[in-house]
Coordinates of C-alpha atoms and ligand atoms in Angstrom, one line a residue:
M1 CA 35.0 -8.0 34.1
T2 CA 34.3 -4.3 34.1
A3 CA 34.8 -2.6 37.4
T4 CA 31.8 -2.6 39.6
P5 CA 30.6 0.9 40.4
T6 CA 31.6 2.0 43.9
S7 CA 28.8 4.4 44.4
K8 CA 25.5 3.5 46.1
P9 CA 23.2 1.4 43.9
R10 CA 20.6 3.7 42.2
P11 CA 17.0 2.6 42.5
V12 CA 15.2 1.7 39.2
A13 CA 11.7 0.3 38.6
L14 CA 11.4 -2.3 35.9
P15 CA 8.3 -3.9 34.4
A16 CA 7.6 -7.7 34.5
A17 CA 9.0 -7.9 31.0
L18 CA 10.8 -5.6 28.6
T19 CA 13.1 -5.8 25.6
V20 CA 16.9 -5.6 25.8
K21 CA 16.7 -2.3 24.1
E22 CA 14.1 -0.9 26.5
L23 CA 16.3 -2.0 29.4
G24 CA 19.3 -0.2 27.9
D25 CA 17.2 2.9 27.5
T26 CA 15.9 2.7 31.0
L27 CA 19.3 2.3 32.5
G28 CA 21.0 4.8 30.1
V29 CA 23.4 2.2 28.7
S30 CA 23.7 0.8 25.1
A31 CA 21.8 -2.3 24.2
V32 CA 25.1 -3.8 23.2
E33 CA 26.3 -3.4 26.7
I34 CA 23.2 -5.2 28.0
I35 CA 23.7 -8.0 25.5
K36 CA 27.3 -8.4 26.7
R37 CA 26.2 -8.5 30.3
L38 CA 23.5 -11.1 29.5
M39 CA 26.1 -13.2 27.8
T40 CA 28.3 -13.3 30.9
H41 CA 25.2 -14.8 32.7
G42 CA 24.7 -17.3 29.9
V43 CA 21.7 -15.6 28.3
M44 CA 21.9 -15.1 24.6
A45 CA 19.4 -12.3 23.6
S46 CA 19.1 -9.9 20.8
M47 CA 18.2 -6.3 20.9
N48 CA 14.4 -6.7 20.5
Q49 CA 14.1 -9.9 22.5
S50 CA 11.9 -9.6 25.6
I51 CA 13.5 -10.6 28.9
D52 CA 11.7 -11.1 32.2
F53 CA 12.2 -9.0 35.3
D54 CA 14.5 -11.5 37.1
T55 CA 16.9 -11.5 34.2
A56 CA 16.8 -7.7 33.8
A57 CA 17.3 -7.3 37.5
I58 CA 20.5 -9.4 37.4
V59 CA 22.0 -7.2 34.7
S60 CA 20.8 -4.0 36.5
V61 CA 22.6 -5.0 39.7
D62 CA 25.7 -5.6 37.6
L63 CA 25.5 -2.1 36.3
G64 CA 25.1 -0.5 39.7
F65 CA 21.3 -0.3 40.0
D66 CA 18.9 -1.4 42.7
P67 CA 15.9 -2.8 40.7
S68 CA 12.4 -3.2 41.9
E69 CA 9.4 -4.6 40.0
A70 CA 7.1 -1.8 38.9
G71 CA 3.4 -2.3 39.7
A72 CA 1.6 -5.3 41.2
V73 CA 3.1 -8.5 39.9
E74 CA -0.2 -10.1 39.1
T75 CA -1.4 -7.3 36.9
A76 CA 1.8 -6.0 35.4
P77 CA 2.6 -8.3 32.5
A78 CA -0.1 -7.2 30.1
A79 CA 0.3 -3.5 31.0
A80 CA 3.6 -2.8 29.3
P81 CA 3.1 -2.2 25.6
V82 CA 5.3 -4.2 23.5
A83 CA 7.5 -2.1 21.3
E84 CA 6.4 -2.2 17.7
E85 CA 9.5 -0.3 16.4
E86 CA 12.3 -2.4 15.2
A87 CA 15.7 -0.9 16.0
P88 CA 18.0 -0.4 13.0
D89 CA 20.8 -2.8 12.6
D90 CA 24.4 -1.9 13.5
P91 CA 26.2 -1.7 10.1
A92 CA 29.0 -3.8 11.5
L93 CA 26.5 -6.7 11.9
L94 CA 25.3 -6.7 8.3
K95 CA 26.2 -9.4 5.8
P96 CA 25.6 -9.7 2.0
R97 CA 22.3 -11.3 1.1
P98 CA 20.9 -12.6 -2.2
P99 CA 19.0 -10.2 -4.4
V100 CA 15.2 -10.6 -4.8
V101 CA 14.1 -10.3 -8.4
T102 CA 10.6 -9.6 -9.9
I103 CA 9.9 -10.0 -13.6
L104 CA 7.8 -7.2 -15.2
G105 CA 6.6 -6.5 -18.7
H106 CA 3.7 -6.3 -21.1
V107 CA 1.3 -9.3 -21.4
D108 CA 2.5 -12.1 -23.7
H109 CA 6.0 -10.8 -23.8
G110 CA 7.3 -13.9 -22.0
K111 CA 7.4 -13.2 -18.3
T112 CA 6.0 -16.6 -17.3
S113 CA 8.1 -18.4 -19.9
L114 CA 11.2 -16.7 -18.6
L115 CA 10.5 -17.6 -15.0
D116 CA 9.8 -21.2 -16.0
T117 CA 12.9 -21.5 -18.1
I118 CA 15.1 -20.1 -15.3
R119 CA 13.6 -22.5 -12.8
K120 CA 13.9 -25.5 -15.1
T121 CA 17.5 -25.0 -16.1
K122 CA 18.8 -23.8 -12.8
V123 CA 16.9 -25.5 -10.0
A124 CA 18.2 -29.0 -9.3
A125 CA 15.1 -31.2 -9.6
G126 CA 14.0 -34.3 -7.9
E127 CA 15.7 -34.0 -4.5
A128 CA 12.6 -33.0 -2.5
G129 CA 9.3 -34.6 -1.6
G130 CA 7.6 -31.3 -2.6
I131 CA 4.8 -29.9 -0.5
T132 CA 3.7 -28.0 -3.5
Q133 CA 5.5 -26.9 -6.7
H134 CA 4.4 -23.4 -7.0
V135 CA 5.0 -21.5 -3.8
G136 CA 5.4 -18.0 -5.1
A137 CA 9.1 -17.7 -5.1
Y138 CA 12.2 -19.8 -5.9
Q139 CA 16.0 -19.5 -5.8
V140 CA 18.7 -20.3 -8.3
E141 CA 22.5 -20.7 -7.8
R142 CA 25.0 -19.3 -10.2
N143 CA 28.7 -19.3 -9.7
G144 CA 28.2 -19.5 -5.9
N145 CA 25.7 -16.6 -6.0
T146 CA 22.1 -17.2 -5.0
I147 CA 19.3 -15.2 -6.7
T148 CA 15.7 -15.3 -5.4
F149 CA 12.9 -14.9 -7.9
I150 CA 9.4 -13.8 -7.1
D151 CA 7.2 -16.2 -9.1
T152 CA 4.3 -13.8 -9.6
P153 CA 5.2 -11.6 -12.6
G154 CA 3.8 -8.2 -13.4
H155 CA 3.6 -4.8 -11.9
A156 CA 0.2 -5.2 -10.3
A157 CA 1.4 -7.8 -7.8
F158 CA 4.6 -5.8 -7.4
T159 CA 2.8 -2.5 -6.5
A160 CA 0.1 -4.3 -4.5
M161 CA 2.9 -5.3 -2.1
R162 CA 4.2 -1.8 -2.0
A163 CA 0.8 -0.4 -1.3
R164 CA 0.8 -2.6 1.8
G165 CA 4.1 -1.1 2.8
A166 CA 6.2 -4.1 1.9
Q167 CA 8.8 -3.7 -0.8
V168 CA 10.5 -7.0 -1.3
T169 CA 12.0 -6.6 -4.8
D170 CA 15.6 -5.4 -5.1
I171 CA 15.9 -5.7 -8.9
A172 CA 13.2 -5.7 -11.6
V173 CA 13.8 -7.6 -14.9
L174 CA 11.7 -5.8 -17.6
V175 CA 10.8 -8.3 -20.3
V176 CA 10.2 -6.7 -23.7
A177 CA 9.4 -8.9 -26.7
A178 CA 11.9 -8.1 -29.5
D179 CA 9.3 -8.5 -32.2
D180 CA 6.7 -6.4 -30.5
G181 CA 8.7 -3.6 -28.7
V182 CA 7.6 -1.3 -26.0
M183 CA 3.9 -1.6 -25.3
P184 CA 1.6 0.3 -22.8
Q185 CA 2.3 -2.1 -20.0
T186 CA 6.0 -2.0 -20.6
A187 CA 5.7 1.8 -20.0
E188 CA 3.6 1.2 -16.9
A189 CA 6.1 -1.3 -15.6
I190 CA 8.9 1.2 -16.0
S191 CA 7.0 3.8 -14.0
H192 CA 6.1 1.3 -11.3
A193 CA 9.8 0.2 -11.0
Q194 CA 11.0 3.8 -11.0
A195 CA 8.4 4.9 -8.5
A196 CA 9.7 2.1 -6.2
G197 CA 13.3 3.1 -6.8
V198 CA 14.1 -0.4 -7.9
P199 CA 17.0 -0.8 -10.5
M200 CA 16.0 -2.4 -13.7
I201 CA 17.6 -4.9 -16.2
V202 CA 16.0 -5.2 -19.6
A203 CA 15.5 -8.8 -21.0
I204 CA 14.9 -8.4 -24.7
N205 CA 13.0 -11.7 -25.2
K206 CA 11.9 -13.7 -28.2
M207 CA 15.3 -13.2 -29.9
D208 CA 14.7 -16.5 -31.8
L209 CA 11.8 -14.9 -33.8
P210 CA 12.6 -13.7 -37.3
G211 CA 11.0 -10.3 -36.6
A212 CA 13.2 -9.7 -33.6
N213 CA 14.5 -6.1 -33.6
P214 CA 16.4 -5.4 -30.4
D215 CA 17.6 -2.0 -31.6
R216 CA 14.1 -0.8 -32.0
V217 CA 13.4 -1.9 -28.4
K218 CA 16.4 0.0 -27.1
Q219 CA 15.4 3.1 -29.1
Q220 CA 11.9 2.9 -27.8
L221 CA 13.1 2.5 -24.2
T222 CA 15.0 5.9 -24.4
E223 CA 11.6 7.5 -24.8
H224 CA 10.6 6.2 -21.4
N225 CA 13.5 7.3 -19.3
T226 CA 15.3 4.0 -19.8
V227 CA 18.6 4.4 -21.6
V228 CA 20.5 1.1 -22.1
E229 CA 24.3 0.9 -22.1
D230 CA 24.7 0.8 -25.9
Y231 CA 23.0 4.2 -26.0
G232 CA 25.2 5.7 -23.3
G233 CA 22.9 4.9 -20.4
D234 CA 23.4 2.6 -17.4
V235 CA 20.6 0.1 -17.9
I236 CA 21.8 -3.4 -18.8
A237 CA 19.9 -5.0 -21.7
V238 CA 20.3 -8.7 -22.3
P239 CA 19.0 -10.5 -25.4
V240 CA 17.3 -13.8 -24.5
S241 CA 14.9 -16.4 -25.7
A242 CA 12.8 -17.9 -23.0
T243 CA 11.7 -20.8 -25.2
K244 CA 15.1 -21.6 -26.6
G245 CA 16.9 -21.0 -23.3
T246 CA 19.5 -18.7 -24.8
G247 CA 20.9 -15.7 -22.9
I248 CA 19.7 -17.0 -19.6
E249 CA 23.3 -17.3 -18.1
D250 CA 24.0 -13.7 -19.3
L251 CA 20.8 -12.5 -17.6
L252 CA 21.7 -14.2 -14.4
D253 CA 25.2 -12.7 -14.5
S254 CA 23.7 -9.3 -15.0
I255 CA 21.5 -9.7 -12.1
S256 CA 24.4 -10.7 -9.9
L257 CA 26.3 -7.7 -11.1
V258 CA 23.5 -5.2 -10.4
A259 CA 23.1 -6.9 -7.0
E260 CA 26.8 -6.5 -6.2
V261 CA 26.6 -2.8 -7.0
A262 CA 23.5 -2.4 -4.8
E263 CA 25.4 -3.9 -1.9
L264 CA 22.4 -5.7 -0.6
K265 CA 22.9 -6.6 3.1
A266 CA 21.0 -7.8 6.1
N267 CA 21.7 -9.0 9.6
P268 CA 21.1 -12.7 9.9
D269 CA 21.7 -12.6 13.6
R270 CA 18.5 -11.0 14.7
P271 CA 14.9 -12.3 15.0
G272 CA 13.4 -12.9 11.6
Q273 CA 11.4 -10.3 9.7
A274 CA 9.5 -11.4 6.7
V275 CA 6.8 -10.5 4.2
V276 CA 4.0 -12.8 3.1
I277 CA 4.4 -13.6 -0.6
E278 CA 1.3 -15.7 -0.8
A279 CA -0.9 -17.7 1.5
E280 CA -3.7 -20.2 1.2
M281 CA -5.9 -22.4 3.3
D282 CA -4.8 -26.0 2.7
P283 CA -7.6 -28.4 3.5
S284 CA -5.3 -30.9 5.2
R285 CA -2.6 -28.7 6.6
G286 CA -4.5 -25.5 7.5
P287 CA -3.2 -22.1 6.6
V288 CA 0.1 -22.3 4.6
A289 CA 2.0 -19.2 3.9
T290 CA 5.0 -18.5 1.7
L291 CA 7.2 -15.9 3.4
L292 CA 10.2 -14.1 2.2
V293 CA 12.7 -13.4 5.0
K294 CA 13.8 -9.8 4.7
N295 CA 16.1 -9.6 7.6
G296 CA 17.2 -11.8 10.5
T297 CA 16.7 -15.5 10.7
L298 CA 13.3 -17.3 10.9
R299 CA 13.4 -20.5 12.9
Q300 CA 11.1 -23.4 13.5
G301 CA 9.4 -22.8 16.8
D302 CA 9.5 -19.0 16.5
A303 CA 6.5 -17.1 17.8
I304 CA 5.3 -14.8 15.0
V305 CA 2.9 -12.0 14.4
V306 CA 1.5 -11.3 10.9
G307 CA -0.8 -8.3 10.8
E308 CA -3.5 -9.1 13.3
I309 CA -2.7 -12.9 13.3
S310 CA -0.4 -14.6 15.8
G311 CA 1.1 -18.0 15.6
K312 CA 4.1 -20.2 15.8
V313 CA 6.3 -21.6 13.1
K314 CA 5.3 -25.3 13.6
A315 CA 7.1 -26.5 10.4
M316 CA 9.1 -24.8 7.6
F317 CA 9.9 -25.9 4.1
D318 CA 12.1 -24.5 1.4
Y319 CA 10.7 -23.7 -2.1
K320 CA 11.5 -27.2 -3.2
G321 CA 9.4 -28.7 -0.3
A322 CA 12.3 -29.9 1.8
R323 CA 11.9 -29.5 5.6
I324 CA 14.2 -26.8 7.0
R325 CA 14.7 -25.5 10.5
E326 CA 15.9 -22.0 9.8
A327 CA 15.9 -19.4 7.0
G328 CA 18.1 -16.4 6.6
P329 CA 17.6 -13.1 4.6
S330 CA 16.1 -13.3 1.1
T331 CA 15.1 -16.9 1.6
P332 CA 11.6 -17.9 0.6
V333 CA 10.0 -20.3 3.1
V334 CA 6.7 -22.1 3.4
V335 CA 5.4 -21.9 6.9
M336 CA 2.7 -23.8 8.8
G337 CA 1.4 -22.8 12.1
L338 CA -0.8 -19.7 11.7
D339 CA -4.4 -19.8 12.7
V340 CA -5.6 -17.9 9.7
A341 CA -4.1 -17.4 6.2
P342 CA -2.6 -13.9 6.1
E343 CA -2.7 -11.7 3.0
A344 CA 0.1 -11.1 0.5
G345 CA 2.3 -8.1 1.4
E346 CA 1.7 -8.4 5.2
R347 CA 4.8 -8.1 7.4
V348 CA 5.9 -10.9 9.7
R349 CA 7.8 -10.4 12.9
V350 CA 9.3 -12.8 15.3
V351 CA 8.6 -12.0 18.9
A352 CA 9.7 -13.5 22.2
D353 CA 6.9 -15.9 22.8
E354 CA 3.4 -16.7 21.9
K355 CA 2.1 -14.7 24.7
T356 CA 3.9 -11.6 23.5
A357 CA 2.5 -12.4 20.0
R358 CA -1.0 -12.4 21.2
Q359 CA -0.4 -9.2 23.2
I360 CA 0.9 -7.4 20.1
V361 CA -2.1 -8.6 18.1
D362 CA -4.4 -7.2 20.8
E363 CA -2.5 -3.9 20.7
R364 CA -2.7 -3.7 16.9
K365 CA -6.4 -4.3 17.0
R366 CA -7.0 -1.6 19.5
G367 CA -4.7 0.7 17.5
R368 CA -6.6 0.0 14.3
E369 CA -9.9 0.9 16.0
A370 CA -8.3 4.2 17.1
D371 CA -6.9 4.7 13.6
E372 CA -10.2 4.1 11.9
Q373 CA -11.7 6.9 13.9
T374 CA -8.9 9.4 13.1
D375 CA -9.3 8.6 9.3
H376 CA -5.9 8.2 7.7
A377 CA -5.5 10.9 5.1
H378 CA -4.0 10.2 1.7
V379 CA -2.8 13.3 -0.2
N380 CA -5.5 15.2 -1.9
L381 CA -5.9 18.6 -3.5
D382 CA -8.2 20.0 -0.8
T383 CA -5.7 19.5 2.0
L384 CA -2.5 19.7 -0.1
F385 CA -1.5 23.2 1.0
N386 CA -1.9 22.3 4.8
E387 CA 0.5 19.4 4.3
I388 CA 3.0 21.5 2.5
S389 CA 2.8 24.3 5.0
A390 CA 3.3 21.8 7.9
G391 CA 6.4 20.6 6.1
K392 CA 4.9 17.1 5.7
L393 CA 5.0 17.1 1.9
K394 CA 7.9 18.0 -0.3
E395 CA 6.7 16.4 -3.5
L396 CA 3.4 16.3 -5.2
I397 CA 3.3 12.9 -6.9
I398 CA 1.1 12.7 -9.9
I399 CA -0.2 9.9 -12.1
L400 CA -1.4 11.4 -15.4
K401 CA -3.8 9.6 -17.8
T402 CA -4.8 11.2 -21.0
D403 CA -6.6 10.3 -24.2
V404 CA -3.7 10.8 -26.5
R405 CA 0.1 10.8 -26.0
G406 CA 0.5 14.3 -27.3
S407 CA -1.6 15.9 -24.6
A408 CA 0.3 13.8 -22.0
E409 CA 3.6 15.4 -23.0
A410 CA 2.2 18.9 -23.0
I411 CA 0.5 18.6 -19.6
K412 CA 3.5 16.8 -18.1
S413 CA 5.9 19.6 -18.9
S414 CA 3.4 22.3 -17.8
L415 CA 2.8 20.5 -14.6
E416 CA 6.5 20.2 -13.8
R417 CA 6.9 23.9 -14.3
L418 CA 4.5 24.5 -11.4
S419 CA 7.1 23.2 -8.9
T420 CA 7.8 25.7 -6.2
S421 CA 10.7 26.1 -3.8
E422 CA 8.7 24.2 -1.2
V423 CA 7.2 21.4 -3.2
K424 CA 8.3 19.6 -6.4
V425 CA 5.7 18.4 -8.8
K426 CA 6.7 14.9 -9.9
I427 CA 4.8 12.9 -12.6
I428 CA 5.7 9.3 -11.9
H429 CA 3.6 7.9 -14.6
A430 CA 2.0 9.4 -17.7
G431 CA 0.0 7.1 -19.9
T432 CA -2.9 7.0 -22.3
G433 CA -6.3 5.3 -21.7
A434 CA -8.7 5.0 -18.8
V435 CA -7.5 5.3 -15.2
S436 CA -6.9 1.6 -14.2
D437 CA -6.8 -0.4 -11.1
S438 CA -3.0 -0.5 -11.4
D439 CA -2.9 3.4 -11.6
A440 CA -4.9 3.6 -8.4
M441 CA -2.6 1.1 -6.7
L442 CA 0.4 3.0 -7.8
A443 CA -1.1 6.3 -6.5
E444 CA -1.9 4.4 -3.2
A445 CA 1.6 3.0 -2.9
S446 CA 3.3 6.3 -3.8
N447 CA 0.9 8.7 -1.9
G448 CA 0.1 10.4 -5.2
I449 CA -3.0 11.8 -6.9
I450 CA -4.4 10.9 -10.3
L451 CA -5.2 13.4 -13.0
A452 CA -7.4 12.2 -15.8
F453 CA -7.5 14.4 -18.9
N454 CA -10.3 13.3 -21.3
A455 CA -9.8 9.8 -19.8
K456 CA -12.4 7.7 -18.1
T457 CA -11.9 5.9 -14.8
D458 CA -12.4 2.2 -14.6
P459 CA -14.9 1.1 -12.0
S460 CA -12.3 -1.1 -10.3
A461 CA -10.0 2.0 -10.1
R462 CA -12.9 4.1 -8.7
K463 CA -13.6 1.5 -6.1
R464 CA -10.0 1.2 -5.0
A465 CA -9.6 5.0 -4.9
D466 CA -12.7 5.4 -2.7
A467 CA -11.5 2.7 -0.4
T468 CA -8.0 4.0 0.0
G469 CA -8.6 7.8 -0.2
V470 CA -6.8 8.2 -3.5
D471 CA -7.8 11.5 -5.2
I472 CA -8.8 11.1 -8.9
R473 CA -9.6 14.4 -10.7
S474 CA -11.0 14.5 -14.2
Y475 CA -10.6 17.3 -16.6
T476 CA -11.6 18.2 -20.2
I477 CA -9.7 21.5 -20.3
I478 CA -6.0 21.7 -19.9
Y479 CA -6.1 25.2 -18.5
Q480 CA -8.5 24.1 -15.7
L481 CA -6.3 21.2 -14.7
L482 CA -3.2 23.3 -14.5
E483 CA -5.0 26.1 -12.6
D484 CA -6.3 23.6 -10.0
I485 CA -2.9 22.3 -9.3
E486 CA -1.4 25.7 -9.2
K487 CA -4.1 26.9 -6.8
A488 CA -3.7 23.8 -4.7
L489 CA 0.0 24.3 -4.3
A490 CA -0.6 28.0 -3.3
G491 CA -3.3 27.2 -0.8
M492 CA -5.9 29.0 -2.9
Y493 CA -7.8 26.0 -4.1
E494 CA -11.5 26.3 -3.3
P495 CA -13.8 23.5 -4.0
V496 CA -16.5 24.7 -6.3
Y497 CA -20.0 23.2 -6.0
N498 CA -22.8 23.1 -8.6
T499 CA -26.4 22.9 -7.6
V500 CA -28.1 19.9 -9.1
V501 CA -32.0 19.9 -9.2
D502 CA -33.4 16.5 -8.3
G503 CA -37.1 17.2 -8.8
H504 CA -40.1 19.4 -8.2
A505 CA -43.3 18.9 -6.3
E506 CA -46.4 21.0 -6.1
V507 CA -48.2 21.5 -2.8
R508 CA -51.9 20.5 -3.2
Q509 CA -53.2 20.1 0.3
L510 CA -52.2 20.9 3.8
F511 CA -52.3 18.6 6.8
K512 CA -51.7 19.2 10.4
S513 CA -49.9 16.8 12.6
S514 CA -49.6 17.2 16.3
K515 CA -46.0 15.9 16.2
L516 CA -44.7 17.2 12.9
G517 CA -46.6 20.5 12.5
Q518 CA -47.8 21.4 9.0
I519 CA -47.3 18.7 6.4
A520 CA -47.5 19.6 2.7
G521 CA -49.5 17.1 0.7
C522 CA -47.7 17.2 -2.7
F523 CA -47.7 15.8 -6.1
V524 CA -44.3 15.0 -7.7
L525 CA -44.1 16.9 -11.0
D526 CA -40.7 15.6 -12.2
G527 CA -37.5 13.9 -11.0
T528 CA -37.2 12.2 -7.6
L529 CA -37.6 13.7 -4.1
R530 CA -35.2 12.4 -1.5
R531 CA -35.4 12.7 2.3
G532 CA -32.5 14.8 3.5
S533 CA -32.2 17.0 0.3
N534 CA -32.1 20.7 0.4
V535 CA -35.4 22.3 -0.7
R536 CA -36.2 25.7 -2.1
V537 CA -39.8 26.8 -1.5
I538 CA -41.0 28.8 -4.6
R539 CA -44.2 30.9 -4.5
K540 CA -45.4 32.6 -7.6
G541 CA -42.0 32.2 -9.2
A542 CA -39.9 33.6 -6.3
E543 CA -38.0 31.7 -3.7
I544 CA -39.5 32.4 -0.3
A545 CA -37.6 29.9 1.9
K546 CA -34.7 27.5 1.8
S547 CA -34.9 24.4 4.0
R548 CA -34.1 20.7 4.2
C549 CA -36.5 17.8 3.8
E550 CA -36.9 16.2 7.1
G551 CA -39.7 13.9 6.4
L552 CA -41.1 12.2 3.4
K553 CA -44.3 10.1 3.7
R554 CA -46.3 7.9 1.4
F555 CA -49.6 7.5 3.3
Q556 CA -48.6 6.6 6.8
D557 CA -45.2 5.2 5.9
D558 CA -41.9 7.1 6.1
V559 CA -40.0 6.7 2.8
R560 CA -36.6 7.7 1.6
E561 CA -37.6 8.8 -1.9
V562 CA -40.7 9.4 -4.0
A563 CA -40.7 9.4 -7.8
S564 CA -42.4 11.6 -10.3
G565 CA -46.2 11.1 -10.7
Y566 CA -46.8 10.1 -7.1
E567 CA -48.3 11.9 -4.2
C568 CA -46.5 12.3 -0.9
G569 CA -46.3 14.3 2.3
V570 CA -43.4 16.6 2.8
V571 CA -42.1 17.9 6.2
L572 CA -39.4 20.6 6.0
S573 CA -37.2 21.6 8.9
G574 CA -37.9 25.1 10.3
F575 CA -40.6 25.9 7.7
D576 CA -44.2 25.0 7.6
K577 CA -46.0 28.1 6.2
F578 CA -47.0 26.2 3.0
A579 CA -49.7 27.5 0.7
E580 CA -51.5 25.5 -2.0
G581 CA -49.7 26.0 -5.3
D582 CA -46.2 26.4 -3.8
V583 CA -43.5 24.5 -5.7
L584 CA -40.9 22.6 -3.7
E585 CA -37.6 22.3 -5.6
F586 CA -35.4 19.4 -4.3
I587 CA -31.7 20.1 -4.8
H588 CA -28.2 18.9 -3.8
E589 CA -24.7 20.3 -4.2
E590 CA -22.2 18.4 -6.3
R591 CA -18.4 19.0 -6.4
A592 CA -17.5 20.7 -9.7
N593 CA -13.7 20.4 -9.5
Ligands
GDP1 P1 3.5 -13.4 -20.2 O1 2.1 -13.0 -20.4 O2 4.4 -12.2 -20.3 O3 3.7 -14.2 -18.9 O4 4.0 -14.3 -21.4 P2 4.1 -15.8 -21.6 O5 5.3 -16.3 -20.9 O6 2.8 -16.5 -21.2 O7 4.4 -16.0 -23.2 C1 3.5 -15.6 -24.1 C2 3.7 -16.3 -25.4 O8 4.9 -16.0 -26.0 C3 3.6 -17.8 -25.2 O9 3.0 -18.4 -26.3 C4 5.1 -18.2 -25.2 O10 5.3 -19.5 -25.7 C5 5.7 -17.2 -26.1 N1 7.1 -16.9 -25.8 C6 7.6 -16.6 -24.7 N2 8.9 -16.4 -24.8 C7 9.3 -16.7 -26.0 C8 10.5 -16.7 -26.7 O11 11.6 -16.5 -26.2 N3 10.4 -17.0 -28.1 C9 9.2 -17.3 -28.7 N4 9.3 -17.6 -30.0 N5 8.1 -17.3 -28.0 C10 8.1 -17.0 -26.7

């Protein structure tokens, strides 16, 4: 036993419950010291585990303190906010964990076939009752190494996870059909993997086909920042045939090799942290979620929080459907016990008990309400300079879409030259065609902007960008695009507005209203008049006043708009000196850049 301090016990106020780490912080000793003390009293607790006042008090006395409970006992428990931060792991506690692999590549190049072949040849069949065959992830064993595969191929799913702040993939396998070569989605997949900083292995598939040309694939890859070993680079390329099952062992060996180099580790001896891979509402079992444990160990009976959902792990199954009681890092598990099905990409945390889980959910809901009011800003050209000046932004991430490949190359190199000592301009993806949903997702996940040069924006991409605050700028002149970025980087970017005319009305009669003052009885000459628009009052060809349309009436009814050919009453704010024959021009301002 460590020597008991001889000095007088120091008073300390402790809440009704706190984590081991918080107790350490309060007492000014390390969390490890607290854990050791707890062990001597037969209490096994980890750093983020909550302990009650009585337990904390015993340890405090040991360490020379005189503890008292802070606040009224009846009201205290809910008051202390539960720490959301997870303490980093002590490197000494880390142990190797299996790699998590996602398959990316162009449509029809064989992603699904490859996943199926690997599963069929490597997963021992028949031993489990099977709650469901497809659970979103599976594992294979190879020479004593385990590899976890995410069963949803493609970069859309991959980046959707990242956009939610959850990166589960350690290694991306890029499937390229040997007869087809690098295609647009191959290039996209490379950008998405590189933006995520995930190492890649190339599987050159369909080697059984007579038209297979692996050399051409390797050559094409070099044009996309992917240089395979044969060409002097460090990317492993493995020829395979998903349908014939050839090359699969080599591919698995390569994955193990890359995993070894990456030194993937986690701490199995802490409360589980996981990510939702997929979830569904099962009619008989209720919400069923496949989770991938990222760190720690998830156990049956654990109280968990997923986003704004709390619950308890009532039952757990492995990917084959067998009941399990615990799951360590990189293990996919099917979990029952949540009230609601969570969304893919949401993070899962184990907490001390169900009460704490509910408390955290309440705090998150309150936090979200506050967040919604402060409006989370995604990077955009208007505020770019402020972010740079405040030191918050070191890189301007750009996704570039152009009509033809040639302009992409030209714009890309010109943009990169705009980098300054404060901020680097980084184009993480340059492609041809319309701005797609996947581009918007990549921008969201990478905090980037999208520049479209002679390229349209898909409605789905527009919708996602509007919802997430991703800035999409469209240009038809290269010079203008470069100038905007240059100005934005220098803090000289001024939004330019164009005046758009919505319609004209002629004043034909005047009415007096006791409440509204003078109302102009008008006839709509062209366009559409809208309430709230800016209005220019024109008399004999000259503007005599500028105002805003405060009221628009059809007979006695207030209306929002009136179309050409109809009569209406118009009330302007701050102006009512109408004369018969005046023309009212309804206008609005539109962003020009
Ligand atoms: P995904 O869209 O990338 O998931 O591609 P699929 O796995 O659905 O495969 C597309 C088509 O290519 C299917 O008709 C497969 O049977 C075929 N295919 C996949 N892998 C191979 C292969 O190694 N050899 C040959 N000949 N065909 C393959």
